[in-house]
Short mmCIF file of C-alpha atoms in Angstrom, two decimals:
data_model
loop_
_atom_site.label_atom_id
_atom_site.label_comp_id
_atom_site.label_asym_id
_atom_site.label_seq_id
_atom_site.Cartn_x
_atom_site.Cartn_y
_atom_site.Cartn_z
CA UNK A 4 -4.20 -1.86 -24.37
CA UNK A 5 -4.58 -5.58 -24.94
CA UNK A 6 -8.10 -6.65 -23.79
CA UNK A 7 -6.65 -9.55 -21.80
CA UNK A 8 -4.33 -7.14 -20.04
CA UNK A 9 -7.27 -4.89 -19.21
CA UNK A 10 -9.06 -7.84 -17.63
CA UNK A 11 -5.92 -8.71 -15.69
CA UNK A 12 -6.64 -6.11 -13.02
CA UNK A 13 -9.81 -7.99 -12.05
CA UNK A 14 -7.58 -10.79 -10.74
CA UNK A 15 -7.19 -8.81 -7.50
CA UNK A 16 -10.61 -10.13 -6.48
CA UNK A 17 -9.21 -13.69 -6.47
CA UNK A 18 -7.51 -12.99 -3.14
CA UNK A 19 -10.66 -12.20 -1.11
CA UNK A 20 -12.46 -15.04 -2.87
CA UNK A 21 -9.80 -17.43 -1.58
CA UNK A 22 -10.08 -15.96 1.92
CA UNK A 23 -13.85 -16.49 1.94
CA UNK A 24 -13.53 -20.00 0.51
CA UNK A 25 -10.86 -20.92 3.05
CA UNK A 26 -13.08 -19.84 5.91
CA UNK A 27 -16.02 -21.97 4.83
CA UNK A 28 -13.79 -24.98 4.16
CA UNK A 29 -12.34 -24.50 7.63
CA UNK A 30 -9.13 -25.53 9.38
CA UNK A 31 -5.90 -25.37 7.41
CA UNK A 32 -7.85 -24.27 4.32
CA UNK A 33 -7.71 -20.78 5.85
CA UNK A 34 -4.06 -20.67 4.80
CA UNK A 35 -4.96 -20.95 1.11
CA UNK A 36 -4.80 -17.15 0.71
CA UNK A 37 -1.35 -17.06 2.27
CA UNK A 38 -0.16 -19.91 0.03
CA UNK A 39 -1.51 -18.22 -3.09
CA UNK A 40 0.12 -14.85 -2.38
CA UNK A 41 3.50 -16.04 -1.13
CA UNK A 42 3.97 -19.29 -3.06
CA UNK A 43 1.82 -19.30 -6.20
CA UNK A 44 2.27 -15.64 -7.17
CA UNK A 45 6.10 -15.71 -7.01
CA UNK A 46 6.06 -18.90 -9.07
CA UNK A 47 3.73 -17.32 -11.62
CA UNK A 48 5.97 -14.24 -11.72
CA UNK A 49 8.93 -16.47 -12.50
CA UNK A 50 6.93 -18.37 -15.13
CA UNK A 51 5.38 -15.39 -16.94
CA UNK A 52 8.30 -13.03 -16.39
CA UNK A 53 8.41 -9.30 -16.85
CA UNK A 54 6.40 -6.97 -19.04
CA UNK A 55 8.51 -3.92 -19.85
CA UNK A 56 6.27 -2.61 -22.61
CA UNK A 57 4.87 0.91 -22.42
CA UNK A 58 1.86 2.52 -24.05
CA UNK A 59 2.51 5.20 -26.61
CA UNK A 60 1.67 8.74 -25.51
CA UNK A 61 -1.46 8.68 -27.67
CA UNK A 62 -2.58 5.33 -26.23
CA UNK A 63 -1.89 6.52 -22.68
CA UNK A 64 -4.13 9.57 -23.12
CA UNK A 65 -7.02 7.33 -24.22
CA UNK A 66 -6.49 4.65 -21.56
CA UNK A 67 -6.11 7.16 -18.73
CA UNK A 68 -9.63 8.47 -19.36
CA UNK A 69 -11.39 5.10 -19.52
CA UNK A 70 -13.94 4.77 -16.73
CA UNK A 71 -13.48 0.99 -16.61
CA UNK A 72 -10.20 1.29 -14.70
CA UNK A 73 -11.65 3.73 -12.18
CA UNK A 74 -14.72 1.53 -11.75
CA UNK A 75 -12.58 -1.39 -10.59
CA UNK A 76 -11.16 0.74 -7.78
CA UNK A 77 -14.59 2.10 -6.84
CA UNK A 78 -16.00 -1.42 -6.62
CA UNK A 79 -13.06 -2.48 -4.49
CA UNK A 80 -13.64 0.36 -2.01
CA UNK A 81 -17.27 -0.65 -1.47
CA UNK A 82 -16.33 -4.32 -1.45
CA UNK A 83 -13.68 -3.83 1.24
CA UNK A 84 -16.22 -2.28 3.59
CA UNK A 85 -18.63 -5.16 2.97
CA UNK A 86 -15.79 -7.68 3.36
CA UNK A 87 -14.84 -6.20 6.73
CA UNK A 88 -18.44 -6.36 7.95
CA UNK A 89 -18.64 -10.01 6.81
CA UNK A 90 -15.41 -10.71 8.71
CA UNK A 91 -16.84 -9.18 11.88
CA UNK A 92 -19.89 -11.44 11.69
CA UNK A 93 -17.93 -14.66 11.09
CA UNK A 94 -15.02 -14.10 13.50
CA UNK A 95 -17.02 -15.31 16.55
CA UNK A 96 -17.66 -18.62 14.77
CA UNK A 97 -13.97 -19.48 14.37
CA UNK A 98 -13.09 -21.78 17.23
CA UNK A 99 -9.61 -23.18 16.48
CA UNK A 100 -6.25 -21.42 16.72
CA UNK A 101 -5.10 -22.74 13.36
CA UNK A 102 -8.17 -21.46 11.54
CA UNK A 103 -8.01 -18.12 13.37
CA UNK A 104 -4.37 -17.45 12.46
CA UNK A 105 -4.91 -18.42 8.82
CA UNK A 106 -8.06 -16.33 8.60
CA UNK A 107 -6.51 -13.22 10.17
CA UNK A 108 -3.41 -13.27 7.97
CA UNK A 109 -5.42 -14.00 4.84
CA UNK A 110 -7.85 -11.23 5.73
CA UNK A 111 -5.03 -8.71 6.13
CA UNK A 112 -3.62 -9.70 2.74
CA UNK A 113 -6.93 -8.52 1.32
CA UNK A 114 -7.44 -5.33 3.33
CA UNK A 115 -3.78 -4.34 3.44
CA UNK A 116 -2.02 -6.00 0.53
CA UNK A 117 -4.63 -4.99 -2.03
CA UNK A 118 -6.94 -2.62 -0.15
CA UNK A 119 -4.32 -0.08 0.87
CA UNK A 120 -2.87 -0.30 -2.65
CA UNK A 121 -6.26 0.79 -4.03
CA UNK A 122 -6.52 3.53 -1.39
CA UNK A 123 -3.07 4.73 -2.42
CA UNK A 124 -4.16 4.96 -6.04
CA UNK A 125 -7.39 6.79 -5.24
CA UNK A 126 -5.81 9.14 -2.72
CA UNK A 127 -3.59 10.70 -5.38
CA UNK A 128 -6.48 11.78 -7.56
CA UNK A 129 -8.25 15.16 -7.65
CA UNK A 130 -11.78 13.78 -7.69
CA UNK A 131 -13.61 14.17 -4.37
CA UNK A 132 -15.27 10.79 -4.90
CA UNK A 133 -11.95 9.02 -5.36
CA UNK A 134 -10.49 10.72 -2.30
CA UNK A 135 -13.56 9.74 -0.29
CA UNK A 136 -13.11 6.11 -1.31
CA UNK A 137 -9.41 6.31 -0.37
CA UNK A 138 -10.33 7.52 3.12
CA UNK A 139 -13.05 4.87 3.43
CA UNK A 140 -10.57 2.08 2.74
CA UNK A 141 -7.96 3.56 5.07
CA UNK A 142 -10.57 3.76 7.83
CA UNK A 143 -11.02 -0.01 7.62
CA UNK A 144 -7.33 -0.50 8.49
CA UNK A 145 -6.87 2.33 11.05
CA UNK A 146 -4.42 4.16 8.79
CA UNK A 147 -6.29 7.28 7.74
CA UNK A 148 -3.32 9.55 8.48
CA UNK A 149 -1.63 7.89 5.48
CA UNK A 150 -3.84 10.09 3.28
CA UNK A 151 -2.06 13.18 4.63
CA UNK A 152 1.43 11.87 5.26
CA UNK A 153 1.80 10.00 1.98
CA UNK A 154 0.66 12.80 -0.31
CA UNK A 155 2.06 15.82 1.51
CA UNK A 156 4.99 14.21 3.27
CA UNK A 157 6.34 11.08 1.60
CA UNK A 158 6.03 12.32 -1.99
CA UNK A 159 7.78 15.57 -1.07
CA UNK A 160 10.60 14.14 1.05
CA UNK A 161 11.04 10.64 -0.42
CA UNK A 162 14.65 9.46 -0.65
CA UNK A 163 15.81 12.04 1.92
CA UNK A 164 16.57 11.68 5.66
CA UNK A 165 13.41 13.67 6.44
CA UNK A 166 11.08 10.94 5.12
CA UNK A 167 10.15 8.30 7.74
CA UNK A 168 8.85 6.00 4.97
CA UNK A 169 12.22 5.81 3.17
CA UNK A 170 14.18 2.82 4.49
CA UNK A 171 17.86 3.47 5.15
CA UNK A 172 20.81 1.48 3.87
CA UNK A 173 21.61 -1.25 6.39
CA UNK A 174 18.34 -0.70 8.28
CA UNK A 175 16.35 -3.87 8.97
CA UNK A 176 12.62 -3.91 8.40
CA UNK A 177 11.76 -4.20 12.08
CA UNK A 178 13.57 -1.00 13.03
CA UNK A 179 12.10 0.69 9.95
CA UNK A 180 8.57 -0.36 10.99
CA UNK A 181 8.70 1.61 14.23
CA UNK A 182 10.18 4.68 12.58
CA UNK A 183 7.75 4.66 9.67
CA UNK A 184 4.57 3.85 11.62
CA UNK A 185 5.08 6.27 14.51
CA UNK A 186 7.11 8.81 12.54
CA UNK A 187 4.49 8.89 9.80
CA UNK A 188 1.68 9.44 12.29
CA UNK A 189 3.61 12.27 13.98
CA UNK A 190 4.44 13.80 10.60
CA UNK A 191 0.76 13.77 9.58
CA UNK A 192 -0.16 15.81 12.67
CA UNK A 193 2.62 18.28 11.87
CA UNK A 194 1.62 18.61 8.21
CA UNK A 195 -2.03 19.12 9.13
CA UNK A 196 -1.08 21.72 11.73
CA UNK A 197 0.94 23.62 9.12
CA UNK A 198 -2.00 23.53 6.71
CA UNK A 199 -4.36 24.93 9.33
CA UNK A 200 -1.88 27.62 10.35
CA UNK A 201 -1.53 28.81 6.73
CA UNK A 202 -5.31 29.16 6.57
CA UNK A 203 -5.61 30.88 9.94
CA UNK A 204 -7.63 28.02 11.44
CA UNK A 205 -7.13 26.96 15.10
CA UNK A 206 -5.31 23.65 15.53
CA UNK A 207 -8.00 22.20 17.81
CA UNK A 208 -10.97 22.63 15.52
CA UNK A 209 -13.32 20.48 13.48
CA UNK A 210 -11.28 21.43 10.42
CA UNK A 211 -8.34 19.39 11.72
CA UNK A 212 -8.56 16.21 9.66
CA UNK A 213 -6.22 14.33 11.97
CA UNK A 214 -8.71 14.50 14.83
CA UNK A 215 -11.36 12.87 12.64
CA UNK A 216 -8.85 10.41 11.13
CA UNK A 217 -7.81 9.28 14.60
CA UNK A 218 -11.31 8.93 16.04
CA UNK A 219 -13.24 7.56 13.06
CA UNK A 220 -11.76 4.02 13.00
CA UNK A 221 -12.39 3.70 16.75
CA UNK A 222 -16.00 4.87 16.37
CA UNK A 223 -16.45 2.52 13.41
CA UNK A 224 -15.12 -0.40 15.48
CA UNK A 225 -17.56 0.51 18.25
CA UNK A 226 -20.56 0.64 15.94
CA UNK A 227 -19.54 -2.62 14.26
CA UNK A 228 -19.15 -4.32 17.65
CA UNK A 229 -22.59 -3.08 18.75
CA UNK A 230 -24.28 -4.36 15.58
CA UNK A 231 -22.67 -7.81 15.75
CA UNK A 232 -23.35 -8.04 19.50
CA UNK A 233 -27.03 -7.25 18.94
CA UNK A 234 -27.16 -9.95 16.26
CA UNK A 235 -25.66 -12.59 18.58
CA UNK A 236 -27.45 -11.14 21.64
CA UNK A 237 -24.20 -11.13 23.62
CA UNK A 238 -21.20 -8.79 23.75
CA UNK A 239 -18.86 -10.06 21.01
CA UNK A 240 -15.42 -8.99 22.22
CA UNK A 241 -13.83 -10.74 19.25
CA UNK A 242 -15.02 -7.98 16.89
CA UNK A 243 -12.84 -5.11 18.20
CA UNK A 244 -9.92 -7.53 18.64
CA UNK A 245 -10.39 -8.71 15.04
CA UNK A 246 -10.70 -5.15 13.72
CA UNK A 247 -7.55 -3.83 15.32
CA UNK A 248 -5.41 -6.94 14.77
CA UNK A 249 -6.26 -7.13 11.06
CA UNK A 250 -5.52 -3.39 10.86
CA UNK A 251 -2.05 -3.85 12.37
CA UNK A 252 -1.33 -6.75 10.03
CA UNK A 253 -2.66 -4.76 7.06
CA UNK A 254 -0.55 -1.66 7.59
CA UNK A 255 2.46 -3.85 8.41
CA UNK A 256 2.10 -5.20 4.86
CA UNK A 257 2.04 -1.60 3.63
CA UNK A 258 5.22 -0.85 5.55
CA UNK A 259 6.89 -3.95 4.13
CA UNK A 260 6.09 -2.63 0.68
CA UNK A 261 7.41 0.84 1.63
CA UNK A 262 10.61 -0.79 2.88
CA UNK A 263 11.11 -2.70 -0.37
CA UNK A 264 10.23 0.23 -2.65
CA UNK A 265 12.73 2.70 -1.23
CA UNK A 266 15.49 0.71 0.45
CA UNK A 267 18.69 2.75 0.59
CA UNK A 268 17.76 5.19 -2.18
CA UNK A 269 18.90 8.75 -1.43
CA UNK A 270 18.52 11.78 -3.66
CA UNK A 271 21.57 13.92 -4.31
CA UNK A 272 21.79 16.87 -1.92
CA UNK A 273 22.33 20.01 -4.02
CA UNK A 274 22.74 22.30 -1.01
CA UNK A 275 22.06 21.86 2.72
CA UNK A 276 18.49 20.54 3.01
CA UNK A 277 17.78 20.91 -0.72
CA UNK A 278 17.67 17.82 -2.90
CA UNK A 279 17.50 17.06 -6.58
CA UNK A 280 14.05 16.63 -8.13
CA UNK A 281 12.49 13.16 -7.83
CA UNK A 282 13.02 11.12 -10.98
CA UNK A 283 12.61 7.44 -12.01
CA UNK A 284 16.01 6.61 -10.48
CA UNK A 285 14.68 7.21 -6.98
CA UNK A 286 12.52 4.11 -6.36
CA UNK A 287 13.00 0.40 -6.84
CA UNK A 288 10.96 -0.88 -9.76
CA UNK A 289 9.48 -4.25 -10.72
CA UNK A 290 7.71 -5.23 -13.92
CA UNK A 291 6.53 -8.74 -13.11
CA UNK A 292 3.30 -8.94 -15.02
CA UNK A 293 1.12 -11.12 -12.83
CA UNK A 294 1.84 -9.52 -9.46
CA UNK A 295 1.45 -6.12 -11.12
CA UNK A 296 -2.13 -7.05 -12.03
CA UNK A 297 -2.91 -7.86 -8.40
CA UNK A 298 -1.25 -4.65 -7.18
CA UNK A 299 -2.60 -2.27 -9.83
CA UNK A 300 0.90 -1.70 -11.20
CA UNK A 301 2.16 -0.32 -7.90
CA UNK A 302 5.41 -2.12 -8.70
CA UNK A 303 6.06 0.42 -11.45
CA UNK A 304 6.88 2.63 -8.54
CA UNK A 305 9.60 4.64 -10.24
CA UNK A 306 7.14 6.26 -12.64
CA UNK A 307 4.61 6.74 -9.86
CA UNK A 308 7.01 8.86 -7.85
CA UNK A 309 8.15 10.81 -10.88
CA UNK A 310 4.51 11.37 -11.97
CA UNK A 311 2.33 10.84 -8.91
CA UNK A 312 -0.98 11.80 -10.51
CA UNK A 313 -0.75 9.23 -13.33
CA UNK A 314 -3.34 6.47 -13.22
CA UNK A 315 -2.18 2.95 -12.56
CA UNK A 316 -3.03 1.59 -16.01
CA UNK A 317 -0.68 3.99 -17.84
CA UNK A 318 2.41 3.86 -15.62
CA UNK A 319 5.62 3.37 -17.59
CA UNK A 320 8.70 1.22 -17.23
CA UNK A 321 12.10 2.94 -17.28
CA UNK A 322 15.20 0.95 -18.14
CA UNK A 323 17.35 3.27 -16.03
CA UNK A 324 15.33 2.68 -12.84
CA UNK A 325 16.84 0.36 -10.22
CA UNK A 326 15.18 -3.03 -10.68
CA UNK A 327 14.09 -5.52 -8.03
CA UNK A 328 15.00 -9.16 -8.71
CA UNK A 329 11.38 -10.27 -8.19
CA UNK A 330 7.89 -8.94 -7.55
CA UNK A 331 6.65 -7.68 -4.20
CA UNK A 332 5.22 -11.00 -2.90
CA UNK A 333 8.66 -12.62 -2.82
CA UNK A 334 10.55 -9.44 -1.93
CA UNK A 335 8.51 -8.71 1.21
CA UNK A 336 9.11 -12.28 2.41
CA UNK A 337 12.84 -11.75 1.96
CA UNK A 338 12.62 -8.38 3.74
CA UNK A 339 11.33 -10.21 6.82
CA UNK A 340 14.75 -11.93 7.08
CA UNK A 341 17.32 -9.09 7.35
CA UNK A 342 20.54 -11.10 6.67
CA UNK A 343 19.04 -12.54 3.49
CA UNK A 344 17.69 -9.11 2.46
CA UNK A 345 21.04 -7.37 2.95
CA UNK A 346 22.88 -10.12 1.06
CA UNK A 347 20.50 -9.81 -1.87
CA UNK A 348 19.93 -6.04 -1.98
CA UNK A 349 23.11 -4.35 -0.74
CA UNK A 350 25.13 -5.30 -3.86
CA UNK A 351 22.30 -3.98 -6.05
CA UNK A 352 22.18 -0.79 -4.01
CA UNK A 353 25.95 -0.40 -4.41
CA UNK A 354 25.55 -0.67 -8.20
CA UNK A 355 22.82 1.99 -8.06
CA UNK A 356 25.05 4.29 -6.00
CA UNK A 357 27.87 3.78 -8.47
CA UNK A 358 25.65 4.50 -11.47
CA UNK A 359 23.99 7.55 -9.92
CA UNK A 360 26.72 9.21 -7.92
CA UNK A 361 30.20 7.98 -8.82
CA UNK A 362 29.72 8.10 -12.60
CA UNK A 363 27.79 11.37 -12.47
CA UNK A 364 30.21 13.10 -10.13
#
C-alpha cells in the first residue's frame, strides 16, 4: 500500500481536533467541525474523486496483518473515552445557545460519525481486546446492543424484511429511524435470549449481556456526573444531559449511514423465508478516497457485507456493486430531505432492480 495512503487513515483525528479548537475559540467557531464534515469533505471528495484500485491478494495478506492499522483503532477507542470525559468537564462552561448547539453536533460527529465506525470495525474481529474496545466505544454513545444486533442480526438478515436496519424502498429516514433504533434494540434482546437458551442459561442472569449493555452507560453517566460535580463542588446537571444528548445524536448519525448503505436493496427470495447468499450486489458502495480515509473505508460496504471479517485497509471495490453518487457526508445530508433523496436514489434503485432481477430472471 502507498505510504501516503496508509497515513490517510490518521486524518480521522482531524475531526476531534476541530471540535476542541472550536470550543476554545468559542461562539460560532463551534460549528467548524460541522462545516468541515458537511461542506469541506464533500468538496474534497468531488475534487479528489474516487479510488477504485484494489490490492492484489498477496498484498492484502501482508497489509491485513500489519499492526499499524489495528493500532489506529486502539488509540481511537482510548481517545474517545478521554474525549468524552473532557467534554463532560467543559460542558458546564458553555454559556451561549449558539456555542452549545455547535459543540453538541460537532461532538456527536466525533463520537458517532467516526467513533461508532471504529467500534463497528473492532466488533467484527475475533480478538477479545478488539471486541472490548468496540464495547467501550459503544458504551460512550449508549448503543452497546449494536454489538449483538449488528453481528448476529443485521449481517444475517441484511437486505430482507426481517432486518430492522435495512431501509425500505420509499421509506423516509425519519420512519426508518424509529424502526431501526427500537427494532434493533428489541432484536438484540431476542438474539441474546436465544443464545442463552441454546446454552441452557436462565434469561435473567449475569450472563445476559443485554442487561449489562443496558445498565452500563447509565452507570457510567452517573459516575461521570459525580466526578465532575465533585470537581465543581456543585451538582452539574449538564453532564447527564450532555451525555445522553450526544449519544442520541451519535447513533442518529449511525442510523443515517445505515439508511444510506442499504436503501431499497432486497435479496432474492429463493423459497419462503430463505434468501440468496449476501454478495457485493447487496449494499450501496462508495469509493470516494478522502471520506473513505475518515471512515476507515466503511464506504466500501459491499465487500464488508460479503466478507465481514476483512479488515478495513484491505476491503475491495467491485464494479458490479450499486454505486452511490457521492460519499457519506453528502449522502446523509440528502437523506435528511426525503423528496430530494427519493428523486436522486429511486432511479438508481430501479436500475439496480433491473440489473439484478429482470435481467437475471
